[in-house]
Coordinates of C-alpha atoms and ligand atoms in Angstrom, one line a residue:
X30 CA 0.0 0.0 0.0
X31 CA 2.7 2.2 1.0
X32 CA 4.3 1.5 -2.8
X33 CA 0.8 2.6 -3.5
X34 CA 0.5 5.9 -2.3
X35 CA 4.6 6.3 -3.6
X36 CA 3.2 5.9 -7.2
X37 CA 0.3 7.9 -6.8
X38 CA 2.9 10.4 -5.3
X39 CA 4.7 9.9 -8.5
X40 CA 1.9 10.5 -11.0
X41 CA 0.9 13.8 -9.3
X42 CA 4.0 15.1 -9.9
X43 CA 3.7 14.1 -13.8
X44 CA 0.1 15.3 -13.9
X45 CA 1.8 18.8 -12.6
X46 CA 4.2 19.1 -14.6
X47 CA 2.0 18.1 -17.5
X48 CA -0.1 21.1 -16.5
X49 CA 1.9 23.7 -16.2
X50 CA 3.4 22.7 -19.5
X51 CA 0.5 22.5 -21.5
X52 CA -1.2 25.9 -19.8
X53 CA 1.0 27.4 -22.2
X54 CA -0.1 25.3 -25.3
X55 CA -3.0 26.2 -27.2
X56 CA -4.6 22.8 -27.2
X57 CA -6.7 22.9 -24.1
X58 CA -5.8 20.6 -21.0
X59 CA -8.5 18.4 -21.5
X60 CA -8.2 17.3 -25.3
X61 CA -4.9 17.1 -24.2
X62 CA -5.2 14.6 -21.6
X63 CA -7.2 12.8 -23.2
X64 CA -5.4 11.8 -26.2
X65 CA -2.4 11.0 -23.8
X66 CA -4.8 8.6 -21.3
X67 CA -5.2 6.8 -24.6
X68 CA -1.7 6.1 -25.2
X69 CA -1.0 5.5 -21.3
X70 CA -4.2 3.9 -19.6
X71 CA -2.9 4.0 -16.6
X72 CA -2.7 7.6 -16.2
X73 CA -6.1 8.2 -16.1
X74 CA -6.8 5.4 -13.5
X75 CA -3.9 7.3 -11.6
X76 CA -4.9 10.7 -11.5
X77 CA -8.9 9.6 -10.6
X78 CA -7.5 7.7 -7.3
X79 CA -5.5 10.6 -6.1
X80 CA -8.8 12.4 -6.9
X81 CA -11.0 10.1 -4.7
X82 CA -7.9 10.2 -2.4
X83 CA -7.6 13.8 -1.6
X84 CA -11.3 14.5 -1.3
X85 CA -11.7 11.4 1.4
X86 CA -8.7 12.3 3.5
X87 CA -10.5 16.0 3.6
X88 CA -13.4 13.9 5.0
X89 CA -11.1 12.0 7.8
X90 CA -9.5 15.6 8.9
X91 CA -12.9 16.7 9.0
X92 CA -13.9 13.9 10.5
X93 CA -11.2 14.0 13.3
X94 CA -12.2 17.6 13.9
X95 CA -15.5 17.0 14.9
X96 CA -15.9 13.7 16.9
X97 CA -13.9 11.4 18.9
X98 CA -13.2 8.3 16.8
X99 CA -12.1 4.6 17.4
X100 CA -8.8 2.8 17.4
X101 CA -9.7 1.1 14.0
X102 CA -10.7 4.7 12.7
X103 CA -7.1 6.1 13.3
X104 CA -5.6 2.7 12.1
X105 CA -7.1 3.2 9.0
X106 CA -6.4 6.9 8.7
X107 CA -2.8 5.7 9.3
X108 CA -2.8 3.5 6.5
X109 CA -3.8 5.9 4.1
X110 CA -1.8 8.9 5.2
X111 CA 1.0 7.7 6.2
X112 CA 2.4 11.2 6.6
X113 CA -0.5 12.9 9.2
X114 CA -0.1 13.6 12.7
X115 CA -2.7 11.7 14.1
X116 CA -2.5 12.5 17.6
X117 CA -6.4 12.0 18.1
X118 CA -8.1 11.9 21.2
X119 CA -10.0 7.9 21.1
X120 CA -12.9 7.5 22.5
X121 CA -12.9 4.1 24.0
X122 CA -16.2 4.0 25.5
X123 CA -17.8 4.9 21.9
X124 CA -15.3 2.5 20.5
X125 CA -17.2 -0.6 22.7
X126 CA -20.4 0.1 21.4
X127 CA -19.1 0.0 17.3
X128 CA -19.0 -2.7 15.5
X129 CA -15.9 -4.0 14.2
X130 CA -14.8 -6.9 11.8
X131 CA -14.7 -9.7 14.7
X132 CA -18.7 -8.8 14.9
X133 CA -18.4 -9.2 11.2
X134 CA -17.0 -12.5 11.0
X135 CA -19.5 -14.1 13.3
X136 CA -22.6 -12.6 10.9
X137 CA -24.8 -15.4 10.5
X138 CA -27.6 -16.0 7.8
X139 CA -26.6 -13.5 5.1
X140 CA -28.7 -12.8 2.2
X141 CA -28.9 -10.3 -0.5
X142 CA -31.1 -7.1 -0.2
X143 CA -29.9 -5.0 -3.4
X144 CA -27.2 -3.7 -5.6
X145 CA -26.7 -1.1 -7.4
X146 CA -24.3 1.0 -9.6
X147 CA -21.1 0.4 -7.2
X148 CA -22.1 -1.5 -3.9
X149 CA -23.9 -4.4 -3.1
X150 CA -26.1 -5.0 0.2
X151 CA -26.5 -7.8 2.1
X152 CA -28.2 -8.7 5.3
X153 CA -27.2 -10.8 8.3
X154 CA -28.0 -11.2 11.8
X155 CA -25.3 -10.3 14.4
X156 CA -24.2 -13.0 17.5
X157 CA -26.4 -10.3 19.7
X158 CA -29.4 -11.6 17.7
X159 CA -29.6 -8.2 15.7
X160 CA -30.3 -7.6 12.2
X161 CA -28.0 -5.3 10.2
X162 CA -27.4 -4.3 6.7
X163 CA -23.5 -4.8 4.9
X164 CA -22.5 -2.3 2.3
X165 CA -19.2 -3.1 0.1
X166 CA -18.2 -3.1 -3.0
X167 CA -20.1 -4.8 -5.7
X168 CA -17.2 -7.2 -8.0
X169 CA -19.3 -7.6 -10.3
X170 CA -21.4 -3.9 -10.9
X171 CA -21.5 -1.7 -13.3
X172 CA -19.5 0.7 -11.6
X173 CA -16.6 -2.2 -11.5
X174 CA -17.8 -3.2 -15.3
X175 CA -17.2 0.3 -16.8
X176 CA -14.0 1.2 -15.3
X177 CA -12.2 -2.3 -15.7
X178 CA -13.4 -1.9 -19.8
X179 CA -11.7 1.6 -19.7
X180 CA -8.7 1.4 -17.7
X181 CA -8.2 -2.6 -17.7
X182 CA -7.1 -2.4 -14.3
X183 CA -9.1 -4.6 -11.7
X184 CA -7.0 -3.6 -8.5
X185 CA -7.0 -0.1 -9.4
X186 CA -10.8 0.0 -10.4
X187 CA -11.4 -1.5 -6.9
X188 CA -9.4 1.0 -5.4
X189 CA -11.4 3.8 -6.8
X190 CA -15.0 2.2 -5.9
X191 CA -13.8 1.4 -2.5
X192 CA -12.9 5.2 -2.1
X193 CA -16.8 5.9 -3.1
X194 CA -17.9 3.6 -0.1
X195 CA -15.3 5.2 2.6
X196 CA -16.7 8.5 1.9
X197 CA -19.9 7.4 2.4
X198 CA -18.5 5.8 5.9
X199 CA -17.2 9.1 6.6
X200 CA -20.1 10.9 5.4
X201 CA -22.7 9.0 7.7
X202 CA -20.3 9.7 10.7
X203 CA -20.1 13.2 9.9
X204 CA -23.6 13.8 9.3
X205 CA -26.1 12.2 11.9
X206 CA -29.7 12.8 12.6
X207 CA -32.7 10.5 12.2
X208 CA -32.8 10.7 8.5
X209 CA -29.7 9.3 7.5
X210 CA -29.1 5.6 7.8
X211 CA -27.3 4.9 11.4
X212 CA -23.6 3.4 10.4
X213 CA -23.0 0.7 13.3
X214 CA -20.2 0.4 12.4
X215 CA -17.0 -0.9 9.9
X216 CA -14.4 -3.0 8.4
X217 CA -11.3 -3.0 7.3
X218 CA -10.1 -6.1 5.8
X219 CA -6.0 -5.6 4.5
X220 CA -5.2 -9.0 4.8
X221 CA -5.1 -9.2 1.1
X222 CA -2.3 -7.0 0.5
X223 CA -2.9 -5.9 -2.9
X224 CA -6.6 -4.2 -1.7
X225 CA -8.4 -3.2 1.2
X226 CA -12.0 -4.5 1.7
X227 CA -14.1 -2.5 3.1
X228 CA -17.7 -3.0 4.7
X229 CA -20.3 -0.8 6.4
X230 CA -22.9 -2.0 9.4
X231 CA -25.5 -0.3 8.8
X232 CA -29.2 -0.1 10.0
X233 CA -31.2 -2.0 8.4
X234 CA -34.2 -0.9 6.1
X235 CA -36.7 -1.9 3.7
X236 CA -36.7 -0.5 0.4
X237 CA -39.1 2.7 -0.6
X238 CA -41.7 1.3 -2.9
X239 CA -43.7 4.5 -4.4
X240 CA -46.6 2.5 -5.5
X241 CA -47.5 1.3 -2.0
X242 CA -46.7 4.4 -0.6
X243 CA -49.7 6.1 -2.9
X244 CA -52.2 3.6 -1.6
X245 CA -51.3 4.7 2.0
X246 CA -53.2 6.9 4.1
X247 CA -52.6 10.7 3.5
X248 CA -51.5 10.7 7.3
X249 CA -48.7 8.7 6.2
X250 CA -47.5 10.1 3.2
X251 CA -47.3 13.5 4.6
X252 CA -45.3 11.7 7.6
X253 CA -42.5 11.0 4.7
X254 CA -42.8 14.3 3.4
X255 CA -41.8 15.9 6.4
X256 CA -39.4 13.5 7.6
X257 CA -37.7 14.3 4.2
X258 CA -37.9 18.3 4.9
X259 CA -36.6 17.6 8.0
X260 CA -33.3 16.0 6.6
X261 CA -33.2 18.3 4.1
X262 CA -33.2 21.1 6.5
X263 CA -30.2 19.0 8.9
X264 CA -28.6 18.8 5.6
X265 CA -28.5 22.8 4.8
X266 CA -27.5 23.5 8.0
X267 CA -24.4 20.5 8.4
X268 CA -21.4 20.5 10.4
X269 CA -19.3 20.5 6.6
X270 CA -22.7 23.4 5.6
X271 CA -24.8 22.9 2.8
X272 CA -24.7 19.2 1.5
X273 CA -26.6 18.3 -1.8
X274 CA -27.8 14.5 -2.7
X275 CA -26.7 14.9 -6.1
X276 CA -28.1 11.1 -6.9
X277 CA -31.6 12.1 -5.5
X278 CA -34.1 9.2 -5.9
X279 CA -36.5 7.6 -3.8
X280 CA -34.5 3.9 -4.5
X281 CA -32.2 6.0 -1.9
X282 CA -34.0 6.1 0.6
X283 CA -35.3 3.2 2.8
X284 CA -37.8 2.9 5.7
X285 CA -36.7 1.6 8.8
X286 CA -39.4 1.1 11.8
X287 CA -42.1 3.5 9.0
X288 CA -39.0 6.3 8.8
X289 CA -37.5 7.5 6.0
X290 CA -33.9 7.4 5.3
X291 CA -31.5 8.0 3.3
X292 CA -29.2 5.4 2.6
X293 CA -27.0 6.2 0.1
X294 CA -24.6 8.8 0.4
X295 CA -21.7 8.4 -2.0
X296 CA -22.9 11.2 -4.2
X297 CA -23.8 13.6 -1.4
X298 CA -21.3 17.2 -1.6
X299 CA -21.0 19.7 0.4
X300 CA -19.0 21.7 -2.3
X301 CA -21.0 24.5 -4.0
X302 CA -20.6 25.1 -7.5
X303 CA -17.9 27.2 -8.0
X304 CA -18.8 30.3 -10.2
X305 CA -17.6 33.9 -11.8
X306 CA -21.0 35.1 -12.8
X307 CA -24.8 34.4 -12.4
X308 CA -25.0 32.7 -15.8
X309 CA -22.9 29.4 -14.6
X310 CA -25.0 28.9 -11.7
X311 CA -28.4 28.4 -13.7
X312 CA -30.1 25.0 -11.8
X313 CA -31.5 22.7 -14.6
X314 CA -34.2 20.1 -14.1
X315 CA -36.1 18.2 -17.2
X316 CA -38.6 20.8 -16.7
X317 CA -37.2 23.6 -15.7
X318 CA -34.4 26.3 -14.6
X319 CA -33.7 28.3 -11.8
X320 CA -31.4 31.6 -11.5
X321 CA -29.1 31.1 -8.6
X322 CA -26.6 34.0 -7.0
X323 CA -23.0 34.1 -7.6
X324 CA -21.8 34.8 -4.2
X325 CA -18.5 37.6 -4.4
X326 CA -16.6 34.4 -2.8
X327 CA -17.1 32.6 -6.4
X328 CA -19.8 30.3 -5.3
X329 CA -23.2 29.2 -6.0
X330 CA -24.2 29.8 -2.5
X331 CA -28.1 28.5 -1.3
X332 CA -27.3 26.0 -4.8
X333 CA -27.3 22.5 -2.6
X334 CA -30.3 23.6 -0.7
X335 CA -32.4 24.7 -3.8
X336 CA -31.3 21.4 -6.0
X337 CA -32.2 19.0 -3.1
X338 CA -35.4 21.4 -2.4
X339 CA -36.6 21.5 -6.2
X340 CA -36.0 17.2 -6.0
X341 CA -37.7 16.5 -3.2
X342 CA -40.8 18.4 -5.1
X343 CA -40.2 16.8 -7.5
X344 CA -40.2 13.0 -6.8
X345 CA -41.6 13.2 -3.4
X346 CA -44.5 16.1 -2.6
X347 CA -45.9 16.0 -6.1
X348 CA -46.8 12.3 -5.6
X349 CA -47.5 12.0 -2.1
X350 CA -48.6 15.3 -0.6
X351 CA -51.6 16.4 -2.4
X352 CA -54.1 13.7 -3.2
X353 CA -56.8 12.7 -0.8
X354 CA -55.6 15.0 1.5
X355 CA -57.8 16.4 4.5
X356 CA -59.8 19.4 2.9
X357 CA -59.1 21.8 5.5
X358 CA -55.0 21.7 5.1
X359 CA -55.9 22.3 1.2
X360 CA -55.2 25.6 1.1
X361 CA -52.1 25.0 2.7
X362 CA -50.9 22.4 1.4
X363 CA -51.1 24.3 -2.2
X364 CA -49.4 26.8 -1.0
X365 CA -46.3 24.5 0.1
X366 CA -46.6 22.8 -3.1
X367 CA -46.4 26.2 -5.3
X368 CA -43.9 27.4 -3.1
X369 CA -41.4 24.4 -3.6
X370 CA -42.0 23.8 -7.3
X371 CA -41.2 27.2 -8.1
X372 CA -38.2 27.1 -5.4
X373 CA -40.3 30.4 -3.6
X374 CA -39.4 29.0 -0.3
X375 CA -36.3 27.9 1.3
X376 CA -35.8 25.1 3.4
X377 CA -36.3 27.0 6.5
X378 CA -39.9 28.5 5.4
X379 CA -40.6 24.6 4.0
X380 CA -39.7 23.6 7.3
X381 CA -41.9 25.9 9.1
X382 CA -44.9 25.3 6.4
X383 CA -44.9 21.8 6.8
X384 CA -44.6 21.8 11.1
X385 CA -47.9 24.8 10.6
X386 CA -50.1 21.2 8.6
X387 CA -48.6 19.1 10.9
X388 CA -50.3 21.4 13.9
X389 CA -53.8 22.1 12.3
X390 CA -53.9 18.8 11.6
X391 CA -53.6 17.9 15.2
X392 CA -55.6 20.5 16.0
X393 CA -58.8 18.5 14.5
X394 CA -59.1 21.2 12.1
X395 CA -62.3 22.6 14.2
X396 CA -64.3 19.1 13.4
X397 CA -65.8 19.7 16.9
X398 CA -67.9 22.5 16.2
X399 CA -69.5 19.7 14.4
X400 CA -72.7 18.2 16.1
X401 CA -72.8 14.8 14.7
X402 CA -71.8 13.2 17.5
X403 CA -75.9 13.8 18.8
X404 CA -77.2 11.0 16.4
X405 CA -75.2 8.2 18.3
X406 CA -75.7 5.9 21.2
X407 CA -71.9 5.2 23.3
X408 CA -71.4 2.0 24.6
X409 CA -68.3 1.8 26.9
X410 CA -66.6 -1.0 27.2
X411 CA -67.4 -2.5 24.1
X412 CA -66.0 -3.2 20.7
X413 CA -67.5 -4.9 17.7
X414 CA -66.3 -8.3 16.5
X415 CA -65.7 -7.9 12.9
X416 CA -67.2 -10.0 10.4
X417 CA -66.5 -10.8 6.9
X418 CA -68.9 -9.0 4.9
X419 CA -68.4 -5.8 6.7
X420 CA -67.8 -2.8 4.2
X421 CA -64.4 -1.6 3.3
X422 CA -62.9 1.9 2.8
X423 CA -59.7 3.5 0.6
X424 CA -57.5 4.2 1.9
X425 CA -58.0 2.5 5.4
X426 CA -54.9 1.8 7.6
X427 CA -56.2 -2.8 7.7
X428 CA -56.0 -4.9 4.9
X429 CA -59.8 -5.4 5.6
X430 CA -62.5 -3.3 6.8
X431 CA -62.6 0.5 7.3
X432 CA -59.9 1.9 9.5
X433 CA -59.4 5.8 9.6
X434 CA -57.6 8.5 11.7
X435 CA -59.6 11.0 13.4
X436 CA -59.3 13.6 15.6
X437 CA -62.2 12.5 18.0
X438 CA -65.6 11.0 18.0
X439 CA -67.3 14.2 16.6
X440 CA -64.7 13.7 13.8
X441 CA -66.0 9.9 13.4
X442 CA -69.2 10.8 13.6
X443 CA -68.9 13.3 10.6
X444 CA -67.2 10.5 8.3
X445 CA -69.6 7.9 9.5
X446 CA -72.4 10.0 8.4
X447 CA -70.9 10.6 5.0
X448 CA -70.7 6.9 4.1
X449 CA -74.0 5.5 2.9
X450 CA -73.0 1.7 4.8
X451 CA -71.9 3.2 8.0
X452 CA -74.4 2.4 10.8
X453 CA -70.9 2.2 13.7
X454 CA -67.9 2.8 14.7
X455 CA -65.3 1.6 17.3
X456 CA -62.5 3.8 18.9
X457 CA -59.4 2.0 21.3
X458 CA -56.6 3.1 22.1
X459 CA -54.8 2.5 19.0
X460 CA -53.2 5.7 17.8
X461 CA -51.3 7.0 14.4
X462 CA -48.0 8.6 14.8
X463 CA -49.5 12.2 14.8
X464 CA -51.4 11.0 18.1
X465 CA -55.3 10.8 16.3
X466 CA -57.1 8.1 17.3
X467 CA -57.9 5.0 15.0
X468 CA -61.8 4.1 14.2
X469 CA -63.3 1.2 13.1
X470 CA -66.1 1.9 11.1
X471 CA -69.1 -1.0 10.7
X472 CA -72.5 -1.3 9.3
X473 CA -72.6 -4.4 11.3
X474 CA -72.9 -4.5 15.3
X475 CA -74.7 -7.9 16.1
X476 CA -71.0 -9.0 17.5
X477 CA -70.4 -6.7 20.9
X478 CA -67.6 -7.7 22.8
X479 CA -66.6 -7.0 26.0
X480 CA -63.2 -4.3 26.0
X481 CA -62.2 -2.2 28.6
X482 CA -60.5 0.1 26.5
X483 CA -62.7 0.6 23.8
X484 CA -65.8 2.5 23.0
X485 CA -68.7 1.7 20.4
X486 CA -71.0 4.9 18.6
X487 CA -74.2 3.6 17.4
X488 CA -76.5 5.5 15.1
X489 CA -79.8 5.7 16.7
X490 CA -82.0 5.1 13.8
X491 CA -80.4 2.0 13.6
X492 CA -80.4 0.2 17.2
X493 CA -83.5 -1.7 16.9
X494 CA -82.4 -2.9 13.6
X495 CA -79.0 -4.3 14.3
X496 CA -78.2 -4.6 18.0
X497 CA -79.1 -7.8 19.3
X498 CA -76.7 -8.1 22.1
Ligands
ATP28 N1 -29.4 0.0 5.1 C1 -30.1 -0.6 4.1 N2 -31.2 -1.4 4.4 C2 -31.8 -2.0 3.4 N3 -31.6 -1.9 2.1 C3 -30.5 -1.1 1.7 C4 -29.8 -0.5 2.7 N4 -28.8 0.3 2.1 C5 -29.0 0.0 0.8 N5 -30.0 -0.8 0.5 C6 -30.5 -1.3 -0.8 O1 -29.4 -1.6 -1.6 C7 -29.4 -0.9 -2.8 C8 -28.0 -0.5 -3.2 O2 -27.4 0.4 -2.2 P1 -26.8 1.8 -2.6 O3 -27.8 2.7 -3.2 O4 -26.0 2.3 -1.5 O5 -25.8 1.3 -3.8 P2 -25.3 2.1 -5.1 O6 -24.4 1.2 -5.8 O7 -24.8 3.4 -4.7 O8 -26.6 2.3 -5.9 P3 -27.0 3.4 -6.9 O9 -26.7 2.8 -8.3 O10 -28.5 3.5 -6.7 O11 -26.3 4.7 -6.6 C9 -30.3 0.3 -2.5 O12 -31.0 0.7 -3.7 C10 -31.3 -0.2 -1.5 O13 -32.4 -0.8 -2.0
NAG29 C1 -40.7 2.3 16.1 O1 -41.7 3.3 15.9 C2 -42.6 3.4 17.0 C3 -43.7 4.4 16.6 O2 -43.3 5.4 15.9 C4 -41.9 3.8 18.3 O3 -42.8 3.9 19.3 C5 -40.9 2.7 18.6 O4 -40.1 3.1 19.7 C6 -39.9 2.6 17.4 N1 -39.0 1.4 17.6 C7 -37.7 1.5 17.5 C8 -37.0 0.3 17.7 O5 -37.2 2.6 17.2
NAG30 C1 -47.7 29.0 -8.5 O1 -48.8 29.9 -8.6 C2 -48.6 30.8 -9.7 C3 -49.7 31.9 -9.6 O2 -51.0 31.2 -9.5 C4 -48.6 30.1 -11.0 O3 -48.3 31.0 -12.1 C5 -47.4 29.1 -11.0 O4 -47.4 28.3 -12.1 C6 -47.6 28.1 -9.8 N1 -46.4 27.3 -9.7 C7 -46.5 26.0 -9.4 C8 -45.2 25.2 -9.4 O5 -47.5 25.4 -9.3
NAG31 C1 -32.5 28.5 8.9 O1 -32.5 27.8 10.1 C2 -31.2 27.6 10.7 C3 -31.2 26.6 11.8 O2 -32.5 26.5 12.3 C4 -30.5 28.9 11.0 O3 -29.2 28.6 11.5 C5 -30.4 29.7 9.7 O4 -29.8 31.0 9.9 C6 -31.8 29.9 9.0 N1 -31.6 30.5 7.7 C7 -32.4 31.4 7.3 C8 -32.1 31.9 5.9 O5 -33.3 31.9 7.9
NAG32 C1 -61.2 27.2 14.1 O1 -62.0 27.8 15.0 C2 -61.5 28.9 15.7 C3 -62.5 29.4 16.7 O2 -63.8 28.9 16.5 C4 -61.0 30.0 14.7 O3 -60.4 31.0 15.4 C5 -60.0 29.3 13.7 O4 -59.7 30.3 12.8 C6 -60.6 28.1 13.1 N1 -59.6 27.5 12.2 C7 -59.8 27.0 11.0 C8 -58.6 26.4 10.3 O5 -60.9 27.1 10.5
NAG33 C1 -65.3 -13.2 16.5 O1 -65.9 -13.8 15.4 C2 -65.3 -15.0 15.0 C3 -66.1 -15.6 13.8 O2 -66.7 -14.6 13.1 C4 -65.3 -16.0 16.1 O3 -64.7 -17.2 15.7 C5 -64.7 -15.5 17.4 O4 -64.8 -16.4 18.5 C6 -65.3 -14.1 17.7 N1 -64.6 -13.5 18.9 C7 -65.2 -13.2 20.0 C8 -64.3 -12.6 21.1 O5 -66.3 -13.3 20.2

């Protein structure tokens, strides 16, 4: 490795001296460059590790600034710098709670989760009896494909993928908050000395399907929604500042215990685009462009949080936010959605637009001025056994039946009323993350049950009819 780092030290120095020569040439660097990577492979494979090199060891110093960090850490800080002081305070009592490559080796009952351009997942279950998710490099990817047909250098290619996955180590230890993927922890495997293997413990998650996601309550789609805003708004304000997903898709994000997630971070920056006037900071999408400030320091400044702001409109709020929503955020609602699509709003004012639903919404939205409630008998302590033919609602949170948030029993009442089948409903203690109750909504109640903890609204009308307990 050390030879390594020696040749790399080597090529720098040619790639300087190259560039210094041909700045006064008039055939520009890059034509340039090219046409001698053609002759010399090798050189390009070169100068794109130092690259990847130099960028990660900014993350390590960064990395060192900001947190205490493990033995293995340093070790593997050590390996690649030879040359840094690395008098680092460790954290030993952190350091007992990571995991490291003995808890690796005793992963039991792996199987494959999902791959994509560069890394390959894996699940496994850990001696402790926990779950977790193993990033590394995928042999056999595209990533690996494309650069082994260019360069024709395995190890090297390697090399350069690995450096995608170490940033993204770095990255997720750098950046923590509930919407990035926790890192557990890592491995470094140099035992085969020509390469390093690496491999993240992550979290484990499930993948983001969309489709499912749209047959969801609104309840829970906005729950995604904001969960996003809120990482996006963690993101604009990081310890490195404003970091942009540049790969921004929902396949990178994953749900873990109903949260969202990102999990892949390998093309996350916080580097703004670098600039000399207002022109070369124009933001393009598909379907449209946005004018952003060149700062005086030669930067696209507010850049990362407008690109991930404009994507998350995009490919999250257009399809989950609106539709079936409650009537009374609508107003809202379209406002947050005008204001993001046409990048109005910052993240801050998103932020703040999306915590004002979130407390209307909890508010009850001024259902109990309602007097619905009047037309119903309450049975305490009751609950109805559920049969068969009962009706069914979309979108209700059971497979079967008609399950619905609401705010209270006036709420119930109100939405009982405005379904033709609906003679009952149920309420328990069962609540939905924002705190609203669930009901159960019947047009059957021959089947009372006994339960402490649940309640049973009967229309009136209808008692005589149906109730035969
Ligand atoms: N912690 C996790 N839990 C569950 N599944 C995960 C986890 N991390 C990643 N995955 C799955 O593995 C796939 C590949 O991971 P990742 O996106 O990091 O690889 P990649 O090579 O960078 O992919 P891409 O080509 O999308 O950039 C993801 O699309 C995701 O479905
Ligand atoms: C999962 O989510 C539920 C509800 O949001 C929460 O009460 C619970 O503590 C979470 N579990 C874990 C392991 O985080
Ligand atoms: C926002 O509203 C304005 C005025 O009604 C309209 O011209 C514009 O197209 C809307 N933008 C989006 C993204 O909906
Ligand atoms: C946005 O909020 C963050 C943290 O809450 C704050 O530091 C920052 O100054 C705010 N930015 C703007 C433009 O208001
Ligand atoms: C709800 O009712 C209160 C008082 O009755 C009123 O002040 C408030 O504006 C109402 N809110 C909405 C969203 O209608
Ligand atoms: C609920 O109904 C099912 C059949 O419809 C029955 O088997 C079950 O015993 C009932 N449960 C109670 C608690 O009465």
């Amino acid at each position: 490795m050390r030879g390594h780092i020696i040749c790399s030290g080597f090529a720098l120095i040619l790639i300087v001296v190259f560039l210094k020569f041909s700045s006064h040439g008039r055939c520009s660097y890059n034509d340039k460059y090219k046409s001698l990577v053609r002759s010399h492979p090798s050189w390009g494979i070169r100068r794109e590790i130092m690259e990847r090199h130099k960028n990660l060891v900014f993350f390590y110093k960064t990395l060192l600034g900001i947190k205490f960090t493990t033995p293995e850490e340093v070790d593997v800080l050590r390996f690649m710098e030879p040359e840094m002081d690395l008098q680092v305070p460790v954290d030993r009592s952190e350091a007992s709670g990571t995991l490291t490559c003995k808890d690796l080796s005793h992963v039991t009952e792996i199987d494959y989760i999902g791959s994509g351009f560069t890394k390959i997942v894996l699940k496994g279950i850990l001696v402790n009896g926990k779950t977790v998710a193993l990033k590394s490099i995928h042999a056999e990817g595209n990533d690996m494909k494309s650069c082994v047909d260019r360069y024709g250098d395995r190890g090297g290619c390697h090399r350069l993928a690995t450096y995608k996955l170490q940033k993204e180590i770095a990255l997720l230890q750098i950046l923590r908050c509930p919407g990035i993927i926790q890192l557990h922890g890592q491995c470094y495997d140099n035992s085969v000395a020509s390469d390093i293997r690496v491999t993240a413990m992550l979290e484990l998650g499930s993948p983001l399907e969309m489709i499912q996601l749209l047959q969801t309550p609104w309840e829970e789609r906005f729950k995604i929604c904001l969960e996003l805003v809120q990482l996006l708004h963690y993101l604009a304000h990081s310890p490195i500042g404003s970091v942009a997903l540049l790969d921004f898709q929902p396949r990178q994000f994953v749900l873990v215990n109903g949260s969202l997630k990102v999990t892949d971070m390998d093309d996350a920056t916080s580097d703004e685009l670098p600039c000399q006037a207002d022109a070369d900071c124009a933001l393009t999408f598909p379907a449209r462009t946005f004018a952003v400030q060149c700062s005086v320091t030669g930067a696209c400044t507010g850049s990362n949080e407008k690109r991930n702001l404009y994507n998350a409109y995009r490919f999250f709020f257009t399809y989950l936010l609106p539709h079936a929503s409650p009537p009374a955020l609508r107003p809202l609602l379209q406002e947050i959605m005008n204001a993001t699509g046409d990048l109005r709003f910052g993240i801050n004012e998103t932020l703040k637009a999306f915590e004002d639903v979130l407390d209307l919404y909890k508010s009850g939205m001024n259902h109990s001025q309602s007097h619905a409630l009047k037309d119903y008998t309450v049975l305490q302590g009751f609950r109805i056994n559920e049969t068969d033919e009962d009706f069914s609602c979309w979108p209700s949170y059971s497979y079967q039946g008609c399950l619905l948030s609401v705010h209270d029993p006036t709420e119930a009442a109100e939405l009982c009323n405005s379904r033709p089948h609906c003679r009952n409903f149920v309420i328990g203690q069962q609540r939905t993350w924002t705190g609203r109750y669930l009901a159960s909504f019947t047009k059957n109640s021959a089947q009372l049950v006994p339960d402490e903890s649940s309640c049973v609204y009967m229309k009136r009308s209808s008692n005589s009819e149906n109730f035969t307990g």
